Short mmCIF file of C-alpha atoms in Angstrom, two decimals:
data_model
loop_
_atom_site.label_atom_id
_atom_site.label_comp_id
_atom_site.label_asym_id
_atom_site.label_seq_id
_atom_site.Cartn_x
_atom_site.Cartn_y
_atom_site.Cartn_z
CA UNK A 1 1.34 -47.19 5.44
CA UNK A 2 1.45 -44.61 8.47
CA UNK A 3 -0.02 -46.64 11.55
CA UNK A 4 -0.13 -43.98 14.55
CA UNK A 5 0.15 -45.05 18.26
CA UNK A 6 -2.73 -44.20 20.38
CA UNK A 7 -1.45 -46.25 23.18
CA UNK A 8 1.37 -49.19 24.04
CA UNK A 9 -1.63 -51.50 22.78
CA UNK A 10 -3.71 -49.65 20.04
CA UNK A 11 -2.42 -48.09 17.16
CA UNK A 12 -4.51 -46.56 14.04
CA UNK A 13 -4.55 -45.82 10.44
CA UNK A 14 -5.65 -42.92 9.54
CA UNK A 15 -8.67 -43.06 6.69
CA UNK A 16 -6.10 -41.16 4.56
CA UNK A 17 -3.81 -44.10 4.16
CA UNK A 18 -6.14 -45.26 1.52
CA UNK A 19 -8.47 -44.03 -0.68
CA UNK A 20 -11.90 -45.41 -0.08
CA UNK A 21 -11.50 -45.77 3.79
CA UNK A 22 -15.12 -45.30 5.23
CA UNK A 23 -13.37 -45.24 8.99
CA UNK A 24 -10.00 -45.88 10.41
CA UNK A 25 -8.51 -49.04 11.35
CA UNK A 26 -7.35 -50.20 14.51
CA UNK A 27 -4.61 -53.39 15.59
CA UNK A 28 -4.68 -54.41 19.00
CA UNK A 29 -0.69 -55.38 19.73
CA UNK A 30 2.29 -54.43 21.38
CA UNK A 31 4.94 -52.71 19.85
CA UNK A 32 6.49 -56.32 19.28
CA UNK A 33 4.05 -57.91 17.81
CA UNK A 34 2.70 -55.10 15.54
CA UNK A 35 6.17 -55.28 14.18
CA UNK A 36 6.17 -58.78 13.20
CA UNK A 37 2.75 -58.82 11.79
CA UNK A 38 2.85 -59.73 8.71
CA UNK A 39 1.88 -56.77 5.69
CA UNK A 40 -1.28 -58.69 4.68
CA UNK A 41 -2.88 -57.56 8.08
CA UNK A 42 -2.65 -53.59 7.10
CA UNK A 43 -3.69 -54.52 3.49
CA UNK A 44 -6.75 -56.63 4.47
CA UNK A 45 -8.04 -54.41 7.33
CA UNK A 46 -7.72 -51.05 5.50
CA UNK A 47 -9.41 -52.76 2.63
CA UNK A 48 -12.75 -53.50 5.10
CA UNK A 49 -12.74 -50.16 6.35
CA UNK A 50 -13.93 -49.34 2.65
CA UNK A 51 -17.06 -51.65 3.68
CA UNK A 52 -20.29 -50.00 2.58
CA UNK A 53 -22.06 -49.23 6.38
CA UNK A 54 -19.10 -50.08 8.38
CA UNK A 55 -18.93 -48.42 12.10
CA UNK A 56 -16.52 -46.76 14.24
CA UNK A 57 -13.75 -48.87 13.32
CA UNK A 58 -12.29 -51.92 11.21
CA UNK A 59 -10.30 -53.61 13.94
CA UNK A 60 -7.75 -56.40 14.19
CA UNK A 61 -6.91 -58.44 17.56
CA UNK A 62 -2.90 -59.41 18.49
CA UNK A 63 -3.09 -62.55 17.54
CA UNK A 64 -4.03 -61.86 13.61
CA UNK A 65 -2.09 -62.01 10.65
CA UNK A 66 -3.71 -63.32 6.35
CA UNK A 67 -6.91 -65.08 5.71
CA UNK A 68 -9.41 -65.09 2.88
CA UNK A 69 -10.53 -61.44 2.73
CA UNK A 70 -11.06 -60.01 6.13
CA UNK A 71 -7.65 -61.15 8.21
CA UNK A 72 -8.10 -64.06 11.05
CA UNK A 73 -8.39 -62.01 14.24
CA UNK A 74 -10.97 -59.34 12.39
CA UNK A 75 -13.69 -57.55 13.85
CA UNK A 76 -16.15 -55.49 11.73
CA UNK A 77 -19.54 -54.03 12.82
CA UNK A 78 -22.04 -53.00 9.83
CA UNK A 79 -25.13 -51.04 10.40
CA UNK A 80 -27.94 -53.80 9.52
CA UNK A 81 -30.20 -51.10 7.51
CA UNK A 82 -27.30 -49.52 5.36
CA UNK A 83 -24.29 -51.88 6.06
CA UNK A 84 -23.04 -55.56 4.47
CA UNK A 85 -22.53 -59.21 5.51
CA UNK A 86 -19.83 -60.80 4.15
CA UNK A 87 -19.08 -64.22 4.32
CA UNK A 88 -15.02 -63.36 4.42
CA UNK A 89 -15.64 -61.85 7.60
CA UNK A 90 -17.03 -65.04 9.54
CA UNK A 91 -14.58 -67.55 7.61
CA UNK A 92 -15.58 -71.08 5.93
CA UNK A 93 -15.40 -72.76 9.51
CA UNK A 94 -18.81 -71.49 10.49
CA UNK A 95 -18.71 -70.90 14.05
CA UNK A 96 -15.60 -72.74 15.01
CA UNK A 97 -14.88 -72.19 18.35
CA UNK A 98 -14.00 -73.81 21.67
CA UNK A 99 -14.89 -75.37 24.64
CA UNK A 100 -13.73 -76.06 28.23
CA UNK A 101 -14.97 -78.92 30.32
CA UNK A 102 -13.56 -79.08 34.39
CA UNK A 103 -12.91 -82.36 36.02
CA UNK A 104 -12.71 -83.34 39.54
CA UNK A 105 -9.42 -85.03 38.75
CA UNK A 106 -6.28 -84.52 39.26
CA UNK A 107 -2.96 -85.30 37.08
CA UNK A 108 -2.30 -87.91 39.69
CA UNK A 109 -5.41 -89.44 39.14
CA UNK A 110 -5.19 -89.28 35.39
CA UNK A 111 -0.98 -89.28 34.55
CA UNK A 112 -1.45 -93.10 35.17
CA UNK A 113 -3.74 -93.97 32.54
CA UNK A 114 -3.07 -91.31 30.33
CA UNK A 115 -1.91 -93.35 27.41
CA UNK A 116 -5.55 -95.13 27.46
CA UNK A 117 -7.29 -92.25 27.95
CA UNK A 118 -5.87 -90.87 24.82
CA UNK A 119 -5.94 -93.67 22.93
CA UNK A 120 -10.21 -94.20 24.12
CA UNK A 121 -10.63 -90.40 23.46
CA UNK A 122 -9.09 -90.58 19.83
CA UNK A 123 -11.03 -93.92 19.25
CA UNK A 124 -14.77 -92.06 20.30
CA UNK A 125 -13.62 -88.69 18.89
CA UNK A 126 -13.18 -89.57 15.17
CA UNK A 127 -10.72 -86.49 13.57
CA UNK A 128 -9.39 -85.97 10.01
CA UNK A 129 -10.70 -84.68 6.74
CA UNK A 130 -14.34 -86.25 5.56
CA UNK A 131 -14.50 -88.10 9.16
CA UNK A 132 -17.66 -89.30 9.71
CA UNK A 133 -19.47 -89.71 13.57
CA UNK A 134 -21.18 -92.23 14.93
CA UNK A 135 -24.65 -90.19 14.90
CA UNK A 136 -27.01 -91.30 11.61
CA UNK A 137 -29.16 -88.24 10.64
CA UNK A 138 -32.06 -88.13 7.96
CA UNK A 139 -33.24 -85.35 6.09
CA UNK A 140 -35.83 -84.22 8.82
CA UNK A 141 -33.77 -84.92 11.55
CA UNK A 142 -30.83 -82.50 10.20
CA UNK A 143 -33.31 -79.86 9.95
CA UNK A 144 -33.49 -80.47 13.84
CA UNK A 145 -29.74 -79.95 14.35
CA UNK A 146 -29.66 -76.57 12.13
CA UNK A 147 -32.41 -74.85 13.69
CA UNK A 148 -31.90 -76.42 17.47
CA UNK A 149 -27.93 -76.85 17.94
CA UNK A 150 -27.08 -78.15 20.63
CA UNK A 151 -30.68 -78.45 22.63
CA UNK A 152 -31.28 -80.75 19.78
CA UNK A 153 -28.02 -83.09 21.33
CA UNK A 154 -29.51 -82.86 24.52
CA UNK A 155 -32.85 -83.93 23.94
CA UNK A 156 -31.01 -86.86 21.96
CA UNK A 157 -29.29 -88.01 25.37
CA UNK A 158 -25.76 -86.20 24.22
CA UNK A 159 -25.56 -83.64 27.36
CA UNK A 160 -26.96 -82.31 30.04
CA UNK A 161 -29.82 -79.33 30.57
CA UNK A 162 -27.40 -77.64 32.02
CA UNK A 163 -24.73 -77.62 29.73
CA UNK A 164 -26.74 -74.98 27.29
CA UNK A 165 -26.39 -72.20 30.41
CA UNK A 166 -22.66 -72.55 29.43
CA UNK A 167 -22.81 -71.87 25.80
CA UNK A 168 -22.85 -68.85 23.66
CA UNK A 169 -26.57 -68.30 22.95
CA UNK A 170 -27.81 -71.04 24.99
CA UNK A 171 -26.29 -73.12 21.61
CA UNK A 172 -28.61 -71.82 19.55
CA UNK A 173 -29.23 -68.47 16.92
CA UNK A 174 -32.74 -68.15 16.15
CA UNK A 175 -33.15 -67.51 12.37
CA UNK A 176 -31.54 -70.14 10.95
CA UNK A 177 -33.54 -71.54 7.76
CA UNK A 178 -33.14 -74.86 6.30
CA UNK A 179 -34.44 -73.91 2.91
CA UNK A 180 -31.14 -71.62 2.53
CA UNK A 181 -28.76 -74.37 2.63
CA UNK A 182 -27.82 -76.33 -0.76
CA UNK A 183 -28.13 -80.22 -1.26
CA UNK A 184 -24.35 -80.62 -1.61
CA UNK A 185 -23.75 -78.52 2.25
CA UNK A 186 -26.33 -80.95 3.30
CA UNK A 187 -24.59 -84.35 1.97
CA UNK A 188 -21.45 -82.88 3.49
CA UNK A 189 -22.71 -82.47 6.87
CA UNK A 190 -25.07 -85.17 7.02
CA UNK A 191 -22.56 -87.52 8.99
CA UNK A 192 -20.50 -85.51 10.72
CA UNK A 193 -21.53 -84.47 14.14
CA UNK A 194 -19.05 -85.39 16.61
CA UNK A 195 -15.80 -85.43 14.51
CA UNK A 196 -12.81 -82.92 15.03
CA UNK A 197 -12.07 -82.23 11.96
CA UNK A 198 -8.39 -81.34 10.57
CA UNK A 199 -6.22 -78.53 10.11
CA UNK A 200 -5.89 -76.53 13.61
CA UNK A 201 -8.46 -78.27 15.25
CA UNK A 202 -7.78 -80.70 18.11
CA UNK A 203 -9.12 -82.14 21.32
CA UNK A 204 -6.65 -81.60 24.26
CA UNK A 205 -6.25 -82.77 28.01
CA UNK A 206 -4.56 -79.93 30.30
CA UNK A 207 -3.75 -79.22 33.47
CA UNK A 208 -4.23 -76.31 35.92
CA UNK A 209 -2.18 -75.76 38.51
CA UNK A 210 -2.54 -73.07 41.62
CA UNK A 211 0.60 -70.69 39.96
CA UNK A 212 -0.96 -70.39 36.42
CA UNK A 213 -3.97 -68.99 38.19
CA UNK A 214 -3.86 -65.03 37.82
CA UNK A 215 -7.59 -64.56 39.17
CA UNK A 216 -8.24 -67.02 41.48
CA UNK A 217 -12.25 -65.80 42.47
CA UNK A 218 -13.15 -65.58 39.06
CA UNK A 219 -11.71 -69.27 38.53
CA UNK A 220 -13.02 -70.60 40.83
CA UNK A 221 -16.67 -69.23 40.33
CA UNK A 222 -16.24 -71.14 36.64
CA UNK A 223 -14.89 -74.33 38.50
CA UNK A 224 -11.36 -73.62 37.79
CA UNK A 225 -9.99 -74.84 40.83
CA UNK A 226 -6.29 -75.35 40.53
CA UNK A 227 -4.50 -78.07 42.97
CA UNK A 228 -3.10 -79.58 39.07
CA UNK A 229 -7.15 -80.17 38.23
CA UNK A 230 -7.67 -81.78 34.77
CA UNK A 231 -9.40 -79.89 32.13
CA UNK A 232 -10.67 -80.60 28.53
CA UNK A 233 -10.54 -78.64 25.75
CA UNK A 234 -12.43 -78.47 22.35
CA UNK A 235 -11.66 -76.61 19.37
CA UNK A 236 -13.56 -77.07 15.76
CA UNK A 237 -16.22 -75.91 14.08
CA UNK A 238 -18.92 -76.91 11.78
CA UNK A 239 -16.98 -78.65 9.24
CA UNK A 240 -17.58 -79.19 5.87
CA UNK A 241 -21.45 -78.04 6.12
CA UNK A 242 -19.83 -74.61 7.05
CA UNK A 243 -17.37 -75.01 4.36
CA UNK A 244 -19.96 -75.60 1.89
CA UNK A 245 -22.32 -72.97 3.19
CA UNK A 246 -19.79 -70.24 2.81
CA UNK A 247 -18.12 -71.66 -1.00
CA UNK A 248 -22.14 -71.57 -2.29
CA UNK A 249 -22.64 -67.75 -0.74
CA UNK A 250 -19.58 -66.15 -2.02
CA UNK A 251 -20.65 -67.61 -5.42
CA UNK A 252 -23.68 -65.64 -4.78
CA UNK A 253 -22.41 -62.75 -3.63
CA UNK A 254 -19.41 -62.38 -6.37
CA UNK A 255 -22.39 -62.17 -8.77
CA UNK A 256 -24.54 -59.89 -6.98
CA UNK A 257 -22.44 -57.14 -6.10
CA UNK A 258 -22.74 -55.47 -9.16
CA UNK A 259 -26.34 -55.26 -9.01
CA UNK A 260 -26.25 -53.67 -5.49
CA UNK A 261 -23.91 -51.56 -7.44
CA UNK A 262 -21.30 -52.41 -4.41
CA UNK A 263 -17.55 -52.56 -5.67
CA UNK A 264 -14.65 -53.89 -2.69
CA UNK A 265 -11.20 -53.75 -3.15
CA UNK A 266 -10.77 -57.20 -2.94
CA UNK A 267 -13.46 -60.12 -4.82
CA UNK A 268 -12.70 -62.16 -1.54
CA UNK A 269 -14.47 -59.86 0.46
CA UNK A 270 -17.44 -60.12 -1.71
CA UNK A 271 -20.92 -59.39 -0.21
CA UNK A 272 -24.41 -58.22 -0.29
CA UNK A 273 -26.88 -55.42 1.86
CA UNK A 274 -27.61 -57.33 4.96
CA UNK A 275 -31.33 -56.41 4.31
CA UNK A 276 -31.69 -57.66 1.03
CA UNK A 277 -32.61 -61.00 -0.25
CA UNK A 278 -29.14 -62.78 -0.63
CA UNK A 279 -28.02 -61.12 2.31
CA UNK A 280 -30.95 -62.66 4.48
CA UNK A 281 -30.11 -66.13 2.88
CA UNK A 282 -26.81 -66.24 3.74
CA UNK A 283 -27.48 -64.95 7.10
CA UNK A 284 -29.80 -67.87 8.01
CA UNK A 285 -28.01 -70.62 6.00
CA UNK A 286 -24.97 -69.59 8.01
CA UNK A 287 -26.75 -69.54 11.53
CA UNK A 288 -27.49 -72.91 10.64
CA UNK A 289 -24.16 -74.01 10.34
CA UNK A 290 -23.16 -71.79 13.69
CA UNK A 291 -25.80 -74.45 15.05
CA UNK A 292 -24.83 -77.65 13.83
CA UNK A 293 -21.09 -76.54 15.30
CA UNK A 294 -22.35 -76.01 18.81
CA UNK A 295 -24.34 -79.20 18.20
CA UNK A 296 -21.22 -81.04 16.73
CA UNK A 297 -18.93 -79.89 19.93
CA UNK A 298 -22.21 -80.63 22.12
CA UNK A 299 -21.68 -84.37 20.67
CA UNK A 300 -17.94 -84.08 21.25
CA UNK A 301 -18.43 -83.25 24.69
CA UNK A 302 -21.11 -86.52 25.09
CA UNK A 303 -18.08 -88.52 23.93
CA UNK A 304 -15.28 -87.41 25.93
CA UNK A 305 -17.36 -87.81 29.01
CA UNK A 306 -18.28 -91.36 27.97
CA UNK A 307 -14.40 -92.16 27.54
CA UNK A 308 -13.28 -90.64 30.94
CA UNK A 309 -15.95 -92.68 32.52
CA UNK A 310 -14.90 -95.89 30.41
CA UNK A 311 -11.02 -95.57 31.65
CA UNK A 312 -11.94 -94.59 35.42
CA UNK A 313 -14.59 -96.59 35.90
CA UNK A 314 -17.04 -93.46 37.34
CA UNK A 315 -19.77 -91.64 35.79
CA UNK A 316 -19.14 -88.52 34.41
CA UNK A 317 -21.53 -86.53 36.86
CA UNK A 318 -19.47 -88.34 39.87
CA UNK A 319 -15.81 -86.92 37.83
CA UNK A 320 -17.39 -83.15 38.03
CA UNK A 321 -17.46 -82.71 34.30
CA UNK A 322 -19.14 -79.50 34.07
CA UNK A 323 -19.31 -77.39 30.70
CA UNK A 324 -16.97 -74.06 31.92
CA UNK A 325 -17.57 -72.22 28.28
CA UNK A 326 -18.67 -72.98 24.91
CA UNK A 327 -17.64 -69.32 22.69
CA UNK A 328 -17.98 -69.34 18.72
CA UNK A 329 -14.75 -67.45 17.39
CA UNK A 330 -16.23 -66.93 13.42
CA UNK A 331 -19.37 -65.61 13.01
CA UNK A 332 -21.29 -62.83 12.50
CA UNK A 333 -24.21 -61.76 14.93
CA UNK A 334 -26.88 -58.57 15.16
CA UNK A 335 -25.77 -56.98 18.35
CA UNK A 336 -26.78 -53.34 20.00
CA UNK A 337 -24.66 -50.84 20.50
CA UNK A 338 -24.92 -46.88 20.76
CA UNK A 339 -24.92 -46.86 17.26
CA UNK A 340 -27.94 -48.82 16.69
CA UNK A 341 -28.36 -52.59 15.49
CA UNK A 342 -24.57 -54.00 14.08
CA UNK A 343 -23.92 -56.72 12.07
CA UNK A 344 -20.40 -57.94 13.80
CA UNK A 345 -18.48 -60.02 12.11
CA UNK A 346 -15.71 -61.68 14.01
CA UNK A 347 -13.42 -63.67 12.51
CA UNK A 348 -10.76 -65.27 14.63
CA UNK A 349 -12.15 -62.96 17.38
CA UNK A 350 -14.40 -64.07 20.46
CA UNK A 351 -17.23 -62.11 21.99
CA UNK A 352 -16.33 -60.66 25.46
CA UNK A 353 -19.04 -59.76 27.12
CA UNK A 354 -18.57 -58.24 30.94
CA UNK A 355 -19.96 -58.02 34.08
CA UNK A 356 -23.40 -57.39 34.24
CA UNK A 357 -24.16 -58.10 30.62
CA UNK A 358 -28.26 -59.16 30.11
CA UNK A 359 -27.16 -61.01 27.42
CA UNK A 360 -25.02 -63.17 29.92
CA UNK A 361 -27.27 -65.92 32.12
CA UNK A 362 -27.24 -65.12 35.91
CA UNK A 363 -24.12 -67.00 36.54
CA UNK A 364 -21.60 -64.98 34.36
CA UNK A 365 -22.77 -61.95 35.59
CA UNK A 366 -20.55 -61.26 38.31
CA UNK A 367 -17.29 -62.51 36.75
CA UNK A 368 -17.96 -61.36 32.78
CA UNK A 369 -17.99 -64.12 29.57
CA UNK A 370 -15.02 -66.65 29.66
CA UNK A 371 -13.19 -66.50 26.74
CA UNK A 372 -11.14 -69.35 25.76
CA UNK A 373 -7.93 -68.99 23.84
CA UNK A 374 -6.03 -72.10 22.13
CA UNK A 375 -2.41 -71.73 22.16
CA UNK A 376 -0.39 -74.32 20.16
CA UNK A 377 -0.60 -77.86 21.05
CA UNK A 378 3.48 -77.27 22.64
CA UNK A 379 2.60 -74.37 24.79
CA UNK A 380 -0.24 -73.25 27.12
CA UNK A 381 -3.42 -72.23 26.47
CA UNK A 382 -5.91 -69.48 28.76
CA UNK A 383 -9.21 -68.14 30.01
CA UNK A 384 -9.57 -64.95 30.07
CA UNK A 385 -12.97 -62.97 31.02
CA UNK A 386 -14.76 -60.30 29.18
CA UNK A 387 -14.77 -56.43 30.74
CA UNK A 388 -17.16 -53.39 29.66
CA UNK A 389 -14.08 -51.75 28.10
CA UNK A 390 -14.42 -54.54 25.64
CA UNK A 391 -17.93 -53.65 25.28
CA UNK A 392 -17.03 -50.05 24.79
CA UNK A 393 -14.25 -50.49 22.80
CA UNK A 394 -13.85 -53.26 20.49
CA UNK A 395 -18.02 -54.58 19.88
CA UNK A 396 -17.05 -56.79 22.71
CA UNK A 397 -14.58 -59.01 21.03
CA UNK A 398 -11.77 -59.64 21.79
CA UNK A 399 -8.15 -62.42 20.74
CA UNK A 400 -9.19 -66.23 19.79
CA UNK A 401 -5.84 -68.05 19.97
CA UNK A 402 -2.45 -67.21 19.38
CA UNK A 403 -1.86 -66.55 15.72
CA UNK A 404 0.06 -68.21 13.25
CA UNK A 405 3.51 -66.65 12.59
CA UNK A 406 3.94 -69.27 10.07
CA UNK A 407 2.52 -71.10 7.00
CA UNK A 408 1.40 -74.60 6.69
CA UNK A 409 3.93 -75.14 4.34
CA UNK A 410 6.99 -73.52 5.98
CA UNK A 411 6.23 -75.29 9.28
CA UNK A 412 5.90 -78.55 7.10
CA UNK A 413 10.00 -77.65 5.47
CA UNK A 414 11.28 -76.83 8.80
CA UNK A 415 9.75 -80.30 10.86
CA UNK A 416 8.71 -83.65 10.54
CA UNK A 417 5.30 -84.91 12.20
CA UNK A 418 7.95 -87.98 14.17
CA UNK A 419 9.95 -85.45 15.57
CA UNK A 420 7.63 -83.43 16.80
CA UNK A 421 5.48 -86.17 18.47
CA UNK A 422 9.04 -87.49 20.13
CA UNK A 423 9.94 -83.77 20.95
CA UNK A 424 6.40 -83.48 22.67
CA UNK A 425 6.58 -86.57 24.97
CA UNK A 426 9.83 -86.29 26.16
CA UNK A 427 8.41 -82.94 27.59
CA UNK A 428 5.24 -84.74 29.18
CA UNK A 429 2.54 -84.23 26.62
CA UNK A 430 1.37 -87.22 24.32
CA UNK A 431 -0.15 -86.50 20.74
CA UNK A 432 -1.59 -88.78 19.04
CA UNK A 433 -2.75 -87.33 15.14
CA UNK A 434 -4.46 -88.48 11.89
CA UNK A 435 -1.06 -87.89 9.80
CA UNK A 436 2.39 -86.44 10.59
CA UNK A 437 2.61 -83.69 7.83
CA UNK A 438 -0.99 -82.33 9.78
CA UNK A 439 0.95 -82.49 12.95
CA UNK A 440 4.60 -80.89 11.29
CA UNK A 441 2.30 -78.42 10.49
CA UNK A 442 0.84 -77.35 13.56
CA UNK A 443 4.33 -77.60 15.61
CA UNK A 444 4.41 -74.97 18.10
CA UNK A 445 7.15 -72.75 16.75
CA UNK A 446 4.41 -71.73 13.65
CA UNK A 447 2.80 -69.73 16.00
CA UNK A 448 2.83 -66.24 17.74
CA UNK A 449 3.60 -66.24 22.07
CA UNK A 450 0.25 -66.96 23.39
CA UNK A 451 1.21 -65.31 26.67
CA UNK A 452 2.61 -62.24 24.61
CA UNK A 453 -0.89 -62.17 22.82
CA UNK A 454 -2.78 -62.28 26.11
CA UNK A 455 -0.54 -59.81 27.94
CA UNK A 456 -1.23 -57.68 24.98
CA UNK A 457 -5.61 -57.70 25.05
CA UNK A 458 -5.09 -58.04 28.86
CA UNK A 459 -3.04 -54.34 29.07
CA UNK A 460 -5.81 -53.03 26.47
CA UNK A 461 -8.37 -53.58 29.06
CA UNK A 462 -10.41 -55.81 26.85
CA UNK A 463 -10.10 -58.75 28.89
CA UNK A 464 -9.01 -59.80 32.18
CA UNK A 465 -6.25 -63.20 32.29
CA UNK A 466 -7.87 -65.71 34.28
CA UNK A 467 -5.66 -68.81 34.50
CA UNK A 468 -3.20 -70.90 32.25
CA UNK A 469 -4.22 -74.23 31.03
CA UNK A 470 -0.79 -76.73 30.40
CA UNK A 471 -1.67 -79.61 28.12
CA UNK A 472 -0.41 -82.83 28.95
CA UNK A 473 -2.50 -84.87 26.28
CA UNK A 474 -3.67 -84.26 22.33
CA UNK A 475 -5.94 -85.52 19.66
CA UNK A 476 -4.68 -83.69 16.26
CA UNK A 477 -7.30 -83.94 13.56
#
């Protein structure tokens, strides 16, 4: 497949590369990393360019490589009168995303107690598959959580006013429908707000310190201070109510795309016109799983305050524990651009909004969006902040994380879980996990360079490095 090189960080196939191409495709990566991506990348994102509606571009970020249809680190913008949704593009993890929450403290105030904190922070934070939290819903009361997200948590007593200035949306889509979502996504979800989850997802404590700071005004204006400050960070999603929300839809959609007389050249990317019926339904039955994620990290958040001030003895307003960021990275939003009203899908890929934004509250609108990037649970992790170029360029979106380089499986052949929990604290950072084979599986050498990723979106222009985050603490799910 010929991929041409429009610059050291974009390159493009041509819509002649394969038949059906509605517009070109674009990768985000360096020379290096474009090489070592792995073939299913060109496959998958040549096969949405054949999208009915699609705009400008089918693009993929640095950090993506497989997933189920579109590939993890996909952005796709459909026109919402002609165009698709596609629940392949937004993933089964209905908005997972991440969070950031600043401290006052310092690693000499925590590196003491760290081993309790951990152990107080995995005991309030339950993680694994099926885990259920310590919040009781009802029928009625879930309705709340889908519709409200997180404003729901906060009216419960789990948060702060403020902390829904500091999420994506205020931590809530309008147009989410109860009616759309099935009995069994229900039972799934019923129980667990508040839980990590498995897989990828973790809860971690880091550290920033003044040389991992690139942009010191912008951190600062987000409370990123430096001076080895501790941070928190969340990353998970909507668990198995998104999961079930997405497995009932593509059901759906497999079915109907022969009456909408729409063929795709692959059944995972099945799909429906975002106007018609099933498209509606699936947009608000997954808005309210986007929901109940911001409420379930909303929770999260309520806990891990409540354990800080349990092991220091201080409440968590007198610690500093501010929200920084709450971004979803899988979803798919209506957004304008020059083109009209887009249905963006981004999958793997975070909105990055910059300066000046409306769509940003009065706070952000100096600096642009933070965007929060998980490296692996061995290396670093960043914040990075939206520019217009990302607006112009990519439908504001840009990386999510670093990208696997490696399967489950393989990581699981070349590792045990033991070794790398012994490997990790002899280098300062303590893990504590659900199961070793989760924790083989997520061992750092499975995954792409985060700083290589970042270097590569920051060179792009589609988003500015703010400052590296070291972990020195994690809860695998």
């Amino acid at each position: 497949m010929r991929v041409n090189r429009i610059t050291d960080e974009v390159w493009e196939i041509p819509t002649t590369e394969k038949s059906g191409m509605l517009v070109p495709a674009r990768i985000y990566a360096t020379p290096t990393i474009l090489e070592s991506m792995d073939s299913g990348v060109f496959e998958q994102v040549t096969n949405v360019a054949c999208l009915p509606g699609i705009k400008r571009y089918a693009l993929c970020m640095p950090d993506g490589h497989w997933g189920y249809g579109f590939p993890i680190g996909g952005v796709a913008a459909f026109d919402v009168r002609s165009g698709i949704i596609s629940p392949g593009g937004v993933g089964y993890d209905v908005n997972c995303g991440m969070r950031l929450i600043k401290t006052d403290l310092t690693r000499e105030d925590v590196q003491p107690q760290l081993d309790r904190l951990m152990t107080e922070l995995f005991r309030r934070v339950p993680a694994g598959v099926g885990a259920s939290g310590f919040v009781r819903l009802d029928r009625s009361s879930f309705n709340h959580v889908m519709t409200k997200g997180a404003r729901w948590c906060v009216e419960q007593g789990f948060g702060w006013h403020r902390d829904l200035e500091a999420i994506e949306e205020g931590g809530c889509i309008t147009g989410a429908d109860p009616t759309t979502v099935s009995d069994q996504a229900r039972n799934r979800g019923m129980n667990q707000l508040g839980t990590l989850g498995s897989g990828n997802h973790y809860l971690e404590v880091q550290v920033a310190s003044n040389e991992r700071i690139f942009d010191k005004e912008t951190a600062s204006a987000w409370g990123i201070t430096g001076h080895d400050q501790i941070v928190v960070m969340v990353h998970c999603g909507s668990r198995g109510f998104g999961h079930q929300v997405a497995s009932d839809y593509l059901k759906v959609f497999e079915k109907a795309m022969r009456r909408y007389g729409i063929s795709v050249k692959d059944q995972q990317l099945a799909c429906a016109p975002f106007k018609s019926i099933d498209g509606q339904e699936y947009f608000a039955a997954m808005n309210c799983a986007a929901n109940t994620a911001f409420a379930n990290r909303q929770v999260i958040t309520h806990q891990i305050r409540e354990a800080f001030a349990a092991v220091f003895g201080r409440s968590a307003e007198e610690m500093g524990m501010e929200l920084v960021y709450d971004v979803a990275h899988n979803i798919a939003k209506v957004e304008r651009y020059p083109e009209g009203d887009l249905v963006v899908h981004r999958k793997g890929s975070t909105r990055a909004l910059g300066p000046a934004s409306e769509q940003l509250p009065l706070r952000y609108r100096t600096t642009g969006q933070p965007i929060i990037c998980g490296g692996s649970m061995e290396t670093g992790s960043y914040v990075l902040a939206g520019t217009e170029r990302a607006m112009r360029d990519t439908f504001a979106s840009t990386m999510h994380g670093s990208g696997r380089r490696m399967s489950r499986a393989q990581a699981k052949k070349a590792i045990r879980g033991e070794q790398v929990q012994k490997h990790m604290r002899e280098r300062g950072i303590l893990v504590k996990a659900v199961s070793m084979s989760g924790l083989a599986e997520e061992v750092g050498f499975a995954y792409k360079n985060i700083s290589e990723v970042v270097e590569a979106v920051d060179r792009a222009g589609i988003t500015k490095t703010v400052a590296e985050l070291r972990p020195i603490g994690n809860i695998k799910g």
